[in-house]
Amino acid sequence: MTKVIKNGTIVTADRQWKADVLIEGEKIAQIGENLSGDEVIDASDAYVIPGGIDPHTHLEMPFMGTTAAETFESGTFAAAAGGTTMLVDFCLPGEDGSLLNAIDEWDRKSRDQICTDISYHMAITGWNEKIWGEMEAVVKDRGINTFKHFMAYKGALMVEDDEMFASFRRCAELGALPLVHAENGDIVAAKQEQLLADGITGPEGHAYSRPPEVEGEAANRAIMIADAAGTPLYIVHVSCEQAHEAIRRARQKGMRVYGEPLIQHLTLDESEYFNKDWQYAARRVMSPPFRNKMHQDSLWAGLASGSLQVVATDHAAFSDEQKRMGVGDFTRIPNGTGGLEERMAMLWTKGVDTGRLTPEEFVAATSTNIAKILNIYPMKGGLTVGGDADVVVWDPSIKRTVSVATQKSIIDYNVFEGMELSAAPRYTLSRGEVIWAHGQNSQPQPGRGKFVRRNPFASASKALSKWKALNTPRKIERDPMNIPAGV
Ligand SMILES: NC(=O)NCCC(=O)O
Ligand SMILES: [Zn+2]
Ligand SMILES: [Zn+2]
């Protein structure tokens, strides 16, 4: 049984051209003109793009005394409705601290629910010999090549610099990539305490407690620690010029540092926290907080110029009731917002439609770049013969207004409510199967998604190790006769 996507304009990270895409089973079999297949998928007047990859989600995550309400089923179905065919969720160790048990737990939660393919990043939330040992099995046996470090959430997920350095070194040995949430957790905690003491207890306190400098300092620190450990680094949810500047500077020096802005930071600003409606403002509490236009312009420029590579969502969706845990104390509002379903359409509307991004840059930022960074390209993230047929027929004639009434996410609000989106998937295909068809009452297909294994990064680690070995401190051999006698 073959399928052919006909009459569309293909857009990849490099170029656009008119061609058909032939799919055999789960794979792309041919790309060319006048192809035929058993089933025809019409892409007239539309673009044909690689399925989106969202590398930053927290589905059903236990966090801040509750559990994120978006499930693996609703989250992956919402993703498919928005053109995303793979997401990478953060796996957090439980009370026993075991990484391997945490993966088993994430498998148990996700296996029968996922409608799209998924993978995990493993979080390092402490440091000891058991974790050091288990990291090898995480990479080699479980197919996870990324480890996340929280520099914030003091007293909970936060790790200290020496722990991060040790973990980064272990990543370098294993050919894994460390990720960081860059915010100085000590300063945030001190500011929170002061703000509460000053009587600022509402969601605006969240924004005041996490200024851009706090993020910039942590981004710089993580970059220096990664360089000392001899590893590339990926910085999640880059929200401000200070962190972006640190990344730009590092890249200019030849360091392999990657930056991931979120669609929320690109399109929503800090004024949201000053809304008189407590619930409205609390819905938008996430870390780092939304910033102002200057920071947004910096992020957009980074995506266009290549100093920032990936647009994600950090989808961590808590219900209104869960957000109310923080009435009277903003530090107890569960941190996180949604965006899985809107990421691609928002980026198209605010990026491509305004001329800030080309369609090719859009594909790079939503799919191809992260597939390369995660070492799954060209199986994912491109339109290549032999690659997975994760394909979206992207239709710029489908307009819609974001509304909680029509969204697939099960959360009782949407932070993009009322925004006009100028494009949407006509069809979303995951490994050759149509999992979303616009206007055709598509339903979730829980359990059809697969876990995607990711191999260690042979090439970047090898190159960096070679360079570090060449530049390692060396003893200078001297003729003892020419060394003056000491005193
Ligand atoms: N970002 C956020 O506020 N919540 C999710 C956890 C994290 O990524 O920091
Ligand atoms: Zn984070
Ligand atoms: Zn996150």
PDB file of C-alpha atoms in Angstrom, residues 256-368:
ATOM      1  CA  ARG A 256      29.115  24.328  20.233  1.00  0.00           C
ATOM      2  CA  VAL A 257      26.357  25.969  22.244  1.00  0.00           C
ATOM      3  CA  TYR A 258      22.741  25.724  21.108  1.00  0.00           C
ATOM      4  CA  GLY A 259      19.818  27.929  22.180  1.00  0.00           C
ATOM      5  CA  GLU A 260      16.116  27.154  22.265  1.00  0.00           C
ATOM      6  CA  PRO A 261      13.611  30.016  22.500  1.00  0.00           C
ATOM      7  CA  LEU A 262       9.984  29.144  23.183  1.00  0.00           C
ATOM      8  CA  ILE A 263       7.027  30.249  21.092  1.00  0.00           C
ATOM      9  CA  GLN A 264       5.574  31.840  24.244  1.00  0.00           C
ATOM     10  CA  HIS A 265       8.611  34.085  24.812  1.00  0.00           C
ATOM     11  CA  LEU A 266       8.654  35.078  21.146  1.00  0.00           C
ATOM     12  CA  THR A 267       5.023  36.160  21.108  1.00  0.00           C
ATOM     13  CA  LEU A 268       3.748  37.024  24.622  1.00  0.00           C
ATOM     14  CA  ASP A 269       5.159  39.743  26.861  1.00  0.00           C
ATOM     15  CA  GLU A 270       5.547  40.626  30.532  1.00  0.00           C
ATOM     16  CA  SER A 271       2.442  42.839  30.596  1.00  0.00           C
ATOM     17  CA  GLU A 272       0.474  39.582  30.957  1.00  0.00           C
ATOM     18  CA  TYR A 273       1.625  39.344  34.602  1.00  0.00           C
ATOM     19  CA  PHE A 274       0.225  42.766  35.455  1.00  0.00           C
ATOM     20  CA  ASN A 275      -3.328  41.859  34.410  1.00  0.00           C
ATOM     21  CA  LYS A 276      -5.816  42.700  37.202  1.00  0.00           C
ATOM     22  CA  ASP A 277      -7.377  39.251  36.838  1.00  0.00           C
ATOM     23  CA  TRP A 278      -5.322  36.966  39.149  1.00  0.00           C
ATOM     24  CA  GLN A 279      -6.281  33.804  37.275  1.00  0.00           C
ATOM     25  CA  TYR A 280      -5.391  35.322  33.887  1.00  0.00           C
ATOM     26  CA  ALA A 281      -1.919  36.277  35.135  1.00  0.00           C
ATOM     27  CA  ALA A 282      -1.353  32.987  37.009  1.00  0.00           C
ATOM     28  CA  ARG A 283      -2.096  30.974  33.862  1.00  0.00           C
ATOM     29  CA  ARG A 284       0.957  32.634  32.328  1.00  0.00           C
ATOM     30  CA  VAL A 285       3.365  31.951  35.183  1.00  0.00           C
ATOM     31  CA  MET A 286       6.284  30.041  33.781  1.00  0.00           C
ATOM     32  CA  SER A 287      10.056  30.143  34.160  1.00  0.00           C
ATOM     33  CA  PRO A 288      11.739  32.133  32.819  1.00  0.00           C
ATOM     34  CA  PRO A 289       8.876  34.642  32.666  1.00  0.00           C
ATOM     35  CA  PHE A 290       7.753  36.474  29.538  1.00  0.00           C
ATOM     36  CA  ARG A 291       9.941  39.504  28.713  1.00  0.00           C
ATOM     37  CA  ASN A 292       9.573  42.778  26.814  1.00  0.00           C
ATOM     38  CA  LYS A 293       9.797  43.630  23.106  1.00  0.00           C
ATOM     39  CA  MET A 294      13.566  44.246  23.176  1.00  0.00           C
ATOM     40  CA  HIS A 295      14.150  40.671  24.304  1.00  0.00           C
ATOM     41  CA  GLN A 296      11.629  39.324  21.793  1.00  0.00           C
ATOM     42  CA  ASP A 297      13.405  41.161  18.954  1.00  0.00           C
ATOM     43  CA  SER A 298      16.699  39.637  20.092  1.00  0.00           C
ATOM     44  CA  LEU A 299      15.236  36.108  19.987  1.00  0.00           C
ATOM     45  CA  TRP A 300      13.715  36.601  16.536  1.00  0.00           C
ATOM     46  CA  ALA A 301      17.023  37.954  15.258  1.00  0.00           C
ATOM     47  CA  GLY A 302      18.827  34.931  16.689  1.00  0.00           C
ATOM     48  CA  LEU A 303      16.546  32.557  14.819  1.00  0.00           C
ATOM     49  CA  ALA A 304      17.083  34.388  11.540  1.00  0.00           C
ATOM     50  CA  SER A 305      20.848  34.698  11.930  1.00  0.00           C
ATOM     51  CA  GLY A 306      21.432  31.201  13.322  1.00  0.00           C
ATOM     52  CA  SER A 307      22.692  32.025  16.812  1.00  0.00           C
ATOM     53  CA  LEU A 308      19.507  30.368  18.116  1.00  0.00           C
ATOM     54  CA  GLN A 309      18.417  27.158  16.475  1.00  0.00           C
ATOM     55  CA  VAL A 310      15.176  25.701  17.789  1.00  0.00           C
ATOM     56  CA  VAL A 311      11.667  26.849  18.735  1.00  0.00           C
ATOM     57  CA  ALA A 312      10.019  24.693  21.419  1.00  0.00           C
ATOM     58  CA  THR A 313       7.078  25.029  23.835  1.00  0.00           C
ATOM     59  CA  ASP A 314       8.113  23.720  27.276  1.00  0.00           C
ATOM     60  CA  HIS A 315       4.495  22.500  27.322  1.00  0.00           C
ATOM     61  CA  ALA A 316       3.821  22.122  31.061  1.00  0.00           C
ATOM     62  CA  ALA A 317       0.106  22.630  31.383  1.00  0.00           C
ATOM     63  CA  PHE A 318      -1.636  23.058  34.720  1.00  0.00           C
ATOM     64  CA  SER A 319      -5.371  23.586  35.163  1.00  0.00           C
ATOM     65  CA  ASP A 320      -6.935  26.705  36.675  1.00  0.00           C
ATOM     66  CA  GLU A 321      -7.523  24.802  39.885  1.00  0.00           C
ATOM     67  CA  GLN A 322      -3.865  23.775  40.065  1.00  0.00           C
ATOM     68  CA  LYS A 323      -2.733  27.358  39.451  1.00  0.00           C
ATOM     69  CA  ARG A 324      -4.888  28.427  42.430  1.00  0.00           C
ATOM     70  CA  MET A 325      -2.465  26.563  44.721  1.00  0.00           C
ATOM     71  CA  GLY A 326      -0.539  29.843  44.582  1.00  0.00           C
ATOM     72  CA  VAL A 327      -3.257  32.256  45.715  1.00  0.00           C
ATOM     73  CA  GLY A 328      -1.584  34.468  48.317  1.00  0.00           C
ATOM     74  CA  ASP A 329       1.941  33.242  47.428  1.00  0.00           C
ATOM     75  CA  PHE A 330       3.159  33.422  43.832  1.00  0.00           C
ATOM     76  CA  THR A 331       6.005  30.977  44.583  1.00  0.00           C
ATOM     77  CA  ARG A 332       3.405  28.207  44.895  1.00  0.00           C
ATOM     78  CA  ILE A 333       1.805  28.746  41.475  1.00  0.00           C
ATOM     79  CA  PRO A 334       2.819  25.679  39.433  1.00  0.00           C
ATOM     80  CA  ASN A 335       5.224  26.946  36.778  1.00  0.00           C
ATOM     81  CA  GLY A 336       4.341  26.199  33.185  1.00  0.00           C
ATOM     82  CA  THR A 337       2.196  27.019  30.167  1.00  0.00           C
ATOM     83  CA  GLY A 338       0.958  25.135  27.096  1.00  0.00           C
ATOM     84  CA  GLY A 339       1.654  25.627  23.403  1.00  0.00           C
ATOM     85  CA  LEU A 340       2.150  22.243  21.719  1.00  0.00           C
ATOM     86  CA  GLU A 341      -0.815  22.703  19.414  1.00  0.00           C
ATOM     87  CA  GLU A 342      -0.079  26.316  18.490  1.00  0.00           C
ATOM     88  CA  ARG A 343       3.737  26.300  18.204  1.00  0.00           C
ATOM     89  CA  MET A 344       3.976  25.859  14.449  1.00  0.00           C
ATOM     90  CA  ALA A 345       1.022  28.046  13.438  1.00  0.00           C
ATOM     91  CA  MET A 346       2.093  30.835  15.819  1.00  0.00           C
ATOM     92  CA  LEU A 347       5.636  30.747  14.444  1.00  0.00           C
ATOM     93  CA  TRP A 348       4.312  30.851  10.882  1.00  0.00           C
ATOM     94  CA  THR A 349       1.896  33.704  11.658  1.00  0.00           C
ATOM     95  CA  LYS A 350       4.303  35.866  13.665  1.00  0.00           C
ATOM     96  CA  GLY A 351       7.462  34.766  11.857  1.00  0.00           C
ATOM     97  CA  VAL A 352       6.942  33.858   8.214  1.00  0.00           C
ATOM     98  CA  ASP A 353       3.939  36.109   7.598  1.00  0.00           C
ATOM     99  CA  THR A 354       5.816  39.119   8.954  1.00  0.00           C
ATOM    100  CA  GLY A 355       8.995  38.368   6.998  1.00  0.00           C
ATOM    101  CA  ARG A 356      11.066  37.739  10.126  1.00  0.00           C
ATOM    102  CA  LEU A 357      11.666  34.156   8.940  1.00  0.00           C
ATOM    103  CA  THR A 358      11.708  32.440   5.567  1.00  0.00           C
ATOM    104  CA  PRO A 359       9.681  29.228   5.148  1.00  0.00           C
ATOM    105  CA  GLU A 360      13.020  27.368   5.078  1.00  0.00           C
ATOM    106  CA  GLU A 361      14.083  28.942   8.387  1.00  0.00           C
ATOM    107  CA  PHE A 362      10.682  27.980   9.788  1.00  0.00           C
ATOM    108  CA  VAL A 363      11.335  24.325   8.871  1.00  0.00           C
ATOM    109  CA  ALA A 364      14.838  24.518  10.327  1.00  0.00           C
ATOM    110  CA  ALA A 365      13.575  25.957  13.632  1.00  0.00           C
ATOM    111  CA  THR A 366      10.594  23.631  14.043  1.00  0.00           C
ATOM    112  CA  SER A 367      12.138  20.357  12.887  1.00  0.00           C
ATOM    113  CA  THR A 368      15.468  19.974  11.078  1.00  0.00           C
TER     114      THR A 368
END
